[in-house]
Amino acid sequence: MTTPVNARRWTNWGRNQESVAEVLTPGSVDEIAASVNQAATNGRRVKVVGSGHSFTAIAVADDQRMTVHRLNQLVGIDGPLVTVQAGMRLSTLNAVLAENGLAMPNLGDIDAQTVAGAISTGTHGTGVTHSTLASSVEAVTMVTAAGKVERFTKDAPEFQAVRLGLGALGILVEVTLRCVPQFVLHADERPMALADVLAGLEDWIPANDHVEFYWYPYTDRAQLKRNNIVGVNDKPLPAFRGWLDDEFLSNTLWQGVCKVGQRLPGTVPALNGFAARALSPRTYTDRSDRVFCSPRRVRFTEMEYEIPRAALPEVLDALPRIYDVLPFKVQFPVEVRFTGPDDVWLSHGYGRESAYIAVHQFLGSEYEPYFKAVESLCEPLGGRPHWGKLHYRTAENLRPAYPKFDDFVAVRDRLDPARVFTNEYLDRVLGA
């Protein structure tokens, strides 16, 4: 195929995925439908890309790449139901909700993603009374491969597929979210011995609204975070302390630490020990989204695996043995979060309480042996890889992990029989 004149190179945030493709930038739903109609008629493919925060090739276009960033407006608010255009970023959504006295019930730790991208890849936060952001979806409006604009609500047989659809079923143009009244979180963050964190988890997880922790490889140290809903915002974080922790220590200084460790791998265990002690305890209150989300400017590659919560001790116990045999050092901490069950077909937490294990490597550092070793540890435990994080699974070995896998594929066959919206990643994880 001859490269079109308007082809542009695209690279994701983690700089591990790229493509050159013809670019489509529709400004309306009608323009999206027209583009899809034309692509289907001509036997072409269309792949939508959001903010590029997936580490997998889920958004890599091999023909036409569409961005829906121009569709970024509030459509309407009806009580707790908020409808927005799918190209709106989470940061904008959070601001819009705050202006109207509302909030998302839970969020992940960044807000750079588009609404469509976040729900379509299974973005999640932490808290056993919550699951993926897709579980908050009440309806979606989508342009299907037939070029039709269709709305899917809870009564639709396809609903549990389309609200976490991997971009395989159509192009989301509007999303209706069930929100909650605006709320304040009290954050408690403190360094602790890993053994103490693990000893307290079974008490802390049900007793707190949100619990997560970070463990620093080659050390016995961790950082525990507990967030709980409170009535008043009466303990705001001083501006200097916020800058020191979230900008200087977690971004500027951490970037420098990672670069030193990359050049001098032998220093990594000591640097991890330093990093584990650099952040001192802090407690504060703030608007919920400002507590959930933090700036992430140090770039990395990431794998994240969902496992049954009961399997967490086995995985954590095995990780040091993986580090002992890797041909390189691991610089980034391991992030552990917890969610409750949901009924979204391709949600990582479908039908069970979950622990999430996220492993990272600094941009430009080797990662594949590490990630493959973690995957080989988690897969036999029934683990499910995050759709937007690196993994090496295929449709053949993903099918047993998802009870509704074949139901999802059947919806895909009905909505996109000619595979207008597919790419190499989707063919690998769903089957061609």
XYZ file of C-alpha atoms in Angstrom:
432
model
C 0.000 0.000 0.000
C 1.300 3.447 -0.929
C 1.802 5.693 2.085
C -0.872 8.449 1.960
C 0.215 12.077 1.799
C -1.340 12.834 5.200
C 0.258 9.853 6.959
C 1.779 10.721 10.315
C 3.991 8.876 12.749
C 2.467 8.181 16.157
C 4.196 7.069 19.344
C 2.517 6.141 22.604
C 3.341 7.673 26.001
C 5.647 4.813 26.939
C 7.468 5.114 23.592
C 7.330 1.368 23.025
C 4.610 1.439 20.337
C 4.552 3.425 17.115
C 2.991 3.415 13.676
C 2.721 5.433 10.489
C -0.859 5.751 9.271
C -3.280 8.028 7.487
C -4.815 10.396 10.035
C -8.535 11.124 10.391
C -9.639 13.927 12.721
C -13.466 14.049 12.607
C -15.242 16.831 14.426
C -18.701 15.279 14.632
C -20.474 11.952 14.930
C -21.678 12.281 11.332
C -18.099 12.683 10.139
C -17.067 9.572 12.066
C -19.928 7.586 10.543
C -19.001 8.792 7.050
C -15.365 7.795 7.545
C -16.355 4.343 8.780
C -18.761 3.874 5.889
C -16.047 4.786 3.413
C -13.521 2.482 5.090
C -15.952 -0.442 5.102
C -16.841 0.120 1.467
C -13.176 0.178 0.450
C -12.087 -2.745 2.607
C -9.964 -0.559 4.873
C -9.366 -0.475 8.620
C -9.880 2.328 11.126
C -8.221 2.379 14.542
C -9.041 5.052 17.121
C -6.275 6.332 19.385
C -6.866 8.332 22.543
C -4.105 9.751 24.709
C -1.672 6.918 23.989
C -1.381 5.709 27.579
C -1.667 2.015 26.723
C 1.592 0.062 26.591
C 0.160 -2.696 24.413
C -0.388 -2.259 20.696
C -4.142 -1.924 21.213
C -4.195 1.547 19.570
C -1.628 0.877 16.823
C -3.108 1.618 13.401
C -1.916 -0.234 10.319
C -4.156 1.645 7.874
C -6.172 4.649 9.101
C -5.706 6.223 12.531
C -8.613 8.241 13.896
C -8.458 10.682 16.785
C -11.677 11.811 18.456
C -10.110 14.545 20.576
C -12.463 17.125 19.008
C -15.420 15.282 20.545
C -14.716 16.413 24.091
C -17.828 18.195 25.355
C -20.364 17.670 28.106
C -23.595 16.394 26.569
C -25.883 16.519 29.584
C -26.468 15.818 33.264
C -29.540 14.001 34.577
C -29.154 13.582 38.331
C -26.182 11.263 38.883
C -26.051 10.308 35.186
C -23.524 12.348 33.229
C -23.149 12.008 29.473
C -19.964 13.229 27.809
C -18.397 12.888 24.422
C -15.954 9.999 24.381
C -12.883 12.039 23.460
C -13.011 14.023 26.716
C -9.986 13.450 28.951
C -10.487 12.265 32.509
C -8.861 15.453 33.797
C -11.525 17.496 32.013
C -14.268 15.139 33.159
C -13.159 15.546 36.776
C -13.282 19.328 36.460
C -16.723 19.251 34.815
C -18.073 16.961 37.513
C -16.649 19.150 40.298
C -18.328 22.211 38.803
C -21.622 20.353 39.083
C -21.126 18.924 42.575
C -20.367 15.422 41.301
C -17.447 13.003 41.106
C -16.443 9.636 39.737
C -16.815 7.028 42.497
C -13.272 5.809 41.897
C -10.305 6.588 39.638
C -6.899 5.268 38.745
C -3.706 7.130 39.568
C -3.533 9.270 36.409
C -6.146 11.365 34.610
C -4.552 11.808 31.179
C -6.637 9.162 29.398
C -9.723 9.818 27.335
C -13.005 8.542 28.710
C -13.297 6.088 25.810
C -9.756 4.796 26.243
C -10.060 4.428 30.001
C -13.227 2.369 29.959
C -12.266 0.341 26.882
C -9.029 -0.992 28.375
C -10.235 -1.717 31.914
C -8.674 1.217 33.752
C -9.263 0.817 37.493
C -8.368 2.240 40.858
C -8.350 0.449 44.187
C -11.051 -0.412 46.750
C -12.987 -3.640 47.281
C -16.339 -1.916 46.802
C -15.211 -0.757 43.343
C -14.091 -2.366 40.098
C -13.077 -0.990 36.701
C -14.223 2.435 35.506
C -16.336 0.546 32.948
C -18.570 -0.609 35.802
C -19.753 3.016 36.130
C -20.947 3.086 32.513
C -24.733 3.228 32.125
C -24.921 3.629 28.332
C -22.712 4.179 25.310
C -23.347 5.591 21.866
C -21.190 3.982 19.215
C -20.575 4.088 15.488
C -20.628 0.490 14.323
C -18.824 -1.031 11.346
C -21.995 -0.552 9.315
C -21.619 3.200 9.778
C -24.682 3.312 12.007
C -24.916 5.361 15.206
C -26.318 3.046 17.883
C -27.002 3.567 21.588
C -26.554 0.632 23.961
C -28.128 0.693 27.424
C -28.309 -1.913 30.183
C -31.204 -3.631 28.430
C -29.156 -4.287 25.298
C -27.772 -7.837 24.961
C -24.446 -6.346 23.866
C -24.140 -3.980 26.847
C -21.659 -5.987 28.915
C -19.427 -6.205 25.842
C -19.559 -2.646 24.560
C -18.790 -0.913 27.844
C -15.363 -2.560 27.898
C -14.897 -3.281 24.225
C -11.133 -2.950 23.571
C -11.958 -0.756 20.588
C -12.963 -3.949 18.761
C -16.710 -3.372 18.475
C -17.050 0.175 17.174
C -16.089 3.780 17.819
C -17.430 5.220 21.064
C -18.787 8.745 20.610
C -20.764 9.301 23.832
C -20.584 7.676 27.262
C -23.096 7.950 30.109
C -21.517 7.507 33.539
C -23.192 6.945 36.898
C -21.495 9.445 39.182
C -21.795 10.235 42.884
C -22.056 13.451 44.881
C -18.721 15.226 45.192
C -16.711 13.924 48.139
C -13.528 14.548 50.094
C -10.877 11.944 50.804
C -8.591 11.731 53.800
C -5.256 10.355 52.580
C -2.870 8.499 54.859
C 0.456 7.621 53.217
C 3.378 6.146 55.113
C 6.518 4.074 54.608
C 6.438 0.737 56.404
C 8.196 -2.607 56.521
C 6.751 -4.869 53.851
C 6.106 -7.565 56.445
C 3.979 -5.140 58.470
C 1.981 -4.156 55.390
C 1.270 -7.775 54.499
C 0.356 -8.606 58.094
C -2.218 -5.807 58.184
C -3.822 -6.173 54.753
C -6.699 -8.460 55.662
C -7.786 -5.941 58.295
C -7.096 -2.780 56.277
C -8.728 -3.816 52.991
C -12.291 -4.094 54.365
C -11.824 -1.307 56.924
C -10.780 1.398 54.405
C -12.419 2.764 51.289
C -9.225 2.483 49.236
C -5.982 0.624 50.008
C -2.832 0.170 47.934
C 0.882 -0.200 48.492
C 4.204 -0.020 46.690
C 7.064 -2.421 47.393
C 10.633 -1.519 46.480
C 12.571 -4.478 44.990
C 15.745 -5.573 46.818
C 14.420 -4.010 50.039
C 12.040 -4.951 52.825
C 10.333 -1.555 52.561
C 6.941 -0.512 51.217
C 4.728 2.563 51.003
C 1.165 2.070 52.247
C -1.679 4.319 51.052
C -5.142 4.401 52.615
C -7.864 6.791 51.438
C -11.187 7.257 53.219
C -14.213 9.445 52.620
C -14.640 12.249 55.177
C -17.140 15.046 55.579
C -14.914 18.110 55.375
C -11.746 19.198 53.645
C -10.090 20.418 56.815
C -6.492 19.184 56.426
C -5.266 20.418 53.037
C -1.719 19.576 52.074
C 0.562 22.635 52.267
C 1.568 23.761 48.783
C 5.283 23.295 49.456
C 4.805 19.765 50.792
C 2.725 18.862 47.768
C 5.391 20.193 45.411
C 8.171 18.471 47.356
C 6.530 15.039 47.378
C 4.628 14.938 44.089
C 6.832 17.037 41.832
C 10.375 17.070 43.166
C 10.731 13.682 44.889
C 8.316 11.617 42.777
C 9.227 13.127 39.411
C 12.354 15.316 39.223
C 14.511 13.431 41.719
C 13.120 10.033 40.746
C 14.026 10.705 37.095
C 17.602 11.347 38.167
C 17.696 8.254 40.375
C 16.461 6.107 37.492
C 19.071 7.488 35.110
C 21.854 6.730 37.597
C 20.544 3.200 38.078
C 20.311 2.704 34.337
C 23.979 3.679 33.858
C 25.218 1.915 37.011
C 23.024 -1.162 37.591
C 24.985 -2.194 40.656
C 23.667 0.855 42.487
C 19.989 -0.048 42.022
C 19.452 -1.942 45.323
C 20.937 0.960 47.290
C 18.990 3.522 45.253
C 15.751 1.605 45.862
C 16.520 1.634 49.571
C 17.064 5.384 49.408
C 13.834 5.928 47.470
C 11.882 3.813 49.953
C 12.899 6.155 52.745
C 12.771 9.468 50.890
C 9.015 9.923 51.253
C 8.022 10.591 54.850
C 4.529 9.933 56.266
C 1.820 12.419 55.382
C -1.907 12.809 55.957
C -4.147 15.328 54.249
C -7.606 15.916 52.788
C -8.625 17.045 49.318
C -11.228 16.673 46.597
C -11.397 13.002 45.630
C -9.922 13.199 42.138
C -6.975 15.242 43.426
C -6.171 12.467 45.885
C -6.683 9.622 43.435
C -4.620 11.115 40.590
C -0.979 12.223 40.652
C 1.381 13.610 38.007
C 3.457 10.899 36.311
C 6.258 12.457 34.274
C 8.930 9.763 34.577
C 8.285 7.486 31.623
C 8.325 3.714 31.857
C 6.977 0.488 30.417
C 4.480 -1.526 32.441
C 2.799 -4.882 32.857
C -0.136 -5.306 35.222
C -1.759 -8.594 36.172
C -5.027 -9.186 37.973
C -5.011 -12.293 40.162
C -7.486 -13.731 42.667
C -6.856 -11.822 45.874
C -6.044 -15.013 47.780
C -3.101 -15.648 45.429
C -1.288 -12.406 46.334
C 1.049 -13.886 49.007
C 2.235 -16.567 46.586
C 3.082 -13.996 43.928
C 4.868 -11.605 46.270
C 6.827 -14.475 47.783
C 8.063 -15.517 44.328
C 9.105 -12.076 43.052
C 12.480 -11.912 44.887
C 13.452 -15.219 43.263
C 12.686 -13.683 39.879
C 14.885 -10.687 40.694
C 17.751 -12.990 41.681
C 17.982 -14.532 38.204
C 17.216 -11.553 35.960
C 20.137 -10.349 33.817
C 19.404 -6.753 34.876
C 18.112 -4.804 37.869
C 14.540 -3.685 38.525
C 14.318 0.010 39.326
C 10.614 0.714 39.776
C 8.540 -0.335 42.784
C 5.844 -2.993 42.477
C 2.346 -1.495 42.806
C -0.418 -3.540 44.440
C -4.110 -2.588 44.373
C -7.403 -4.300 45.189
C -10.880 -4.316 43.635
C -14.186 -6.110 44.021
C -16.045 -8.245 41.466
C -18.070 -6.946 38.546
C -20.110 -8.392 35.678
C -18.430 -6.689 32.702
C -17.473 -9.528 30.365
C -13.840 -8.623 29.680
C -13.200 -6.878 32.984
C -10.113 -8.248 34.688
C -12.140 -8.477 37.895
C -15.085 -10.340 36.369
C -16.773 -12.380 39.078
C -14.124 -12.195 41.806
C -12.239 -10.100 44.328
C -8.929 -9.126 42.820
C -5.412 -8.078 43.585
C -3.507 -6.228 40.881
C 0.274 -6.536 40.560
C 1.850 -3.816 38.406
C 5.524 -4.080 37.450
C 7.475 -1.383 35.622
C 10.824 -0.603 34.107
C 12.337 2.818 33.408
C 12.101 4.030 29.813
C 14.877 2.481 27.735
C 15.651 -0.297 30.228
C 15.274 -3.972 29.360
C 11.998 -5.433 30.574
C 10.887 -8.474 28.574
C 12.497 -11.243 30.711
C 11.036 -9.604 33.829
C 7.544 -9.229 32.428
C 7.497 -12.739 30.955
C 8.591 -14.205 34.290
C 5.802 -12.347 36.111
C 3.299 -13.510 33.521
C 4.418 -17.142 33.864
C 3.880 -16.759 37.617
C 0.412 -15.185 37.377
C -1.141 -17.069 34.455
C -1.399 -20.499 36.184
C -3.132 -18.779 39.106
C -5.933 -17.680 36.780
C -4.348 -14.273 36.231
C -5.740 -11.856 33.674
C -3.487 -9.245 32.024
C -4.562 -5.613 31.924
C -5.632 -4.902 28.339
C -3.628 -1.677 28.180
C -0.447 -3.033 29.795
C 2.178 -5.233 28.169
C 1.544 -8.964 28.095
C 2.169 -11.920 25.811
C -1.152 -13.787 25.927
C -3.218 -14.919 22.939
C -6.881 -15.724 22.374
C -6.133 -19.410 22.920
C -4.900 -18.986 26.483
C -7.077 -15.973 27.364
C -10.313 -17.820 26.634
C -10.137 -20.042 29.764
C -9.486 -16.976 31.949
C -12.710 -15.198 30.905
C -16.008 -17.071 31.318
C -17.689 -14.720 28.834
C -14.873 -14.650 26.268
C -16.869 -16.446 23.551
C -19.914 -14.268 24.228
C -17.743 -11.204 23.602
C -16.362 -12.675 20.381
C -19.898 -13.411 19.228
C -20.835 -9.750 19.714
C -17.725 -8.771 17.772
C -18.762 -11.095 14.941
C -22.180 -9.422 14.782
C -21.024 -5.809 15.062
C -17.815 -5.980 13.008
C -17.887 -9.090 10.815
C -15.457 -7.574 8.303
C -13.051 -6.495 11.068
C -13.005 -2.810 10.140
C -11.769 -1.983 13.655
C -9.176 -4.685 14.123
C -5.395 -4.557 14.265
C -2.633 -7.047 14.993
C -3.112 -6.812 18.772
C -6.852 -7.474 18.613
C -6.316 -10.391 16.236
C -3.865 -11.848 18.750
C -5.994 -11.478 21.880
C -9.453 -12.086 20.351
C -8.618 -14.226 17.350
C -8.656 -13.289 13.693
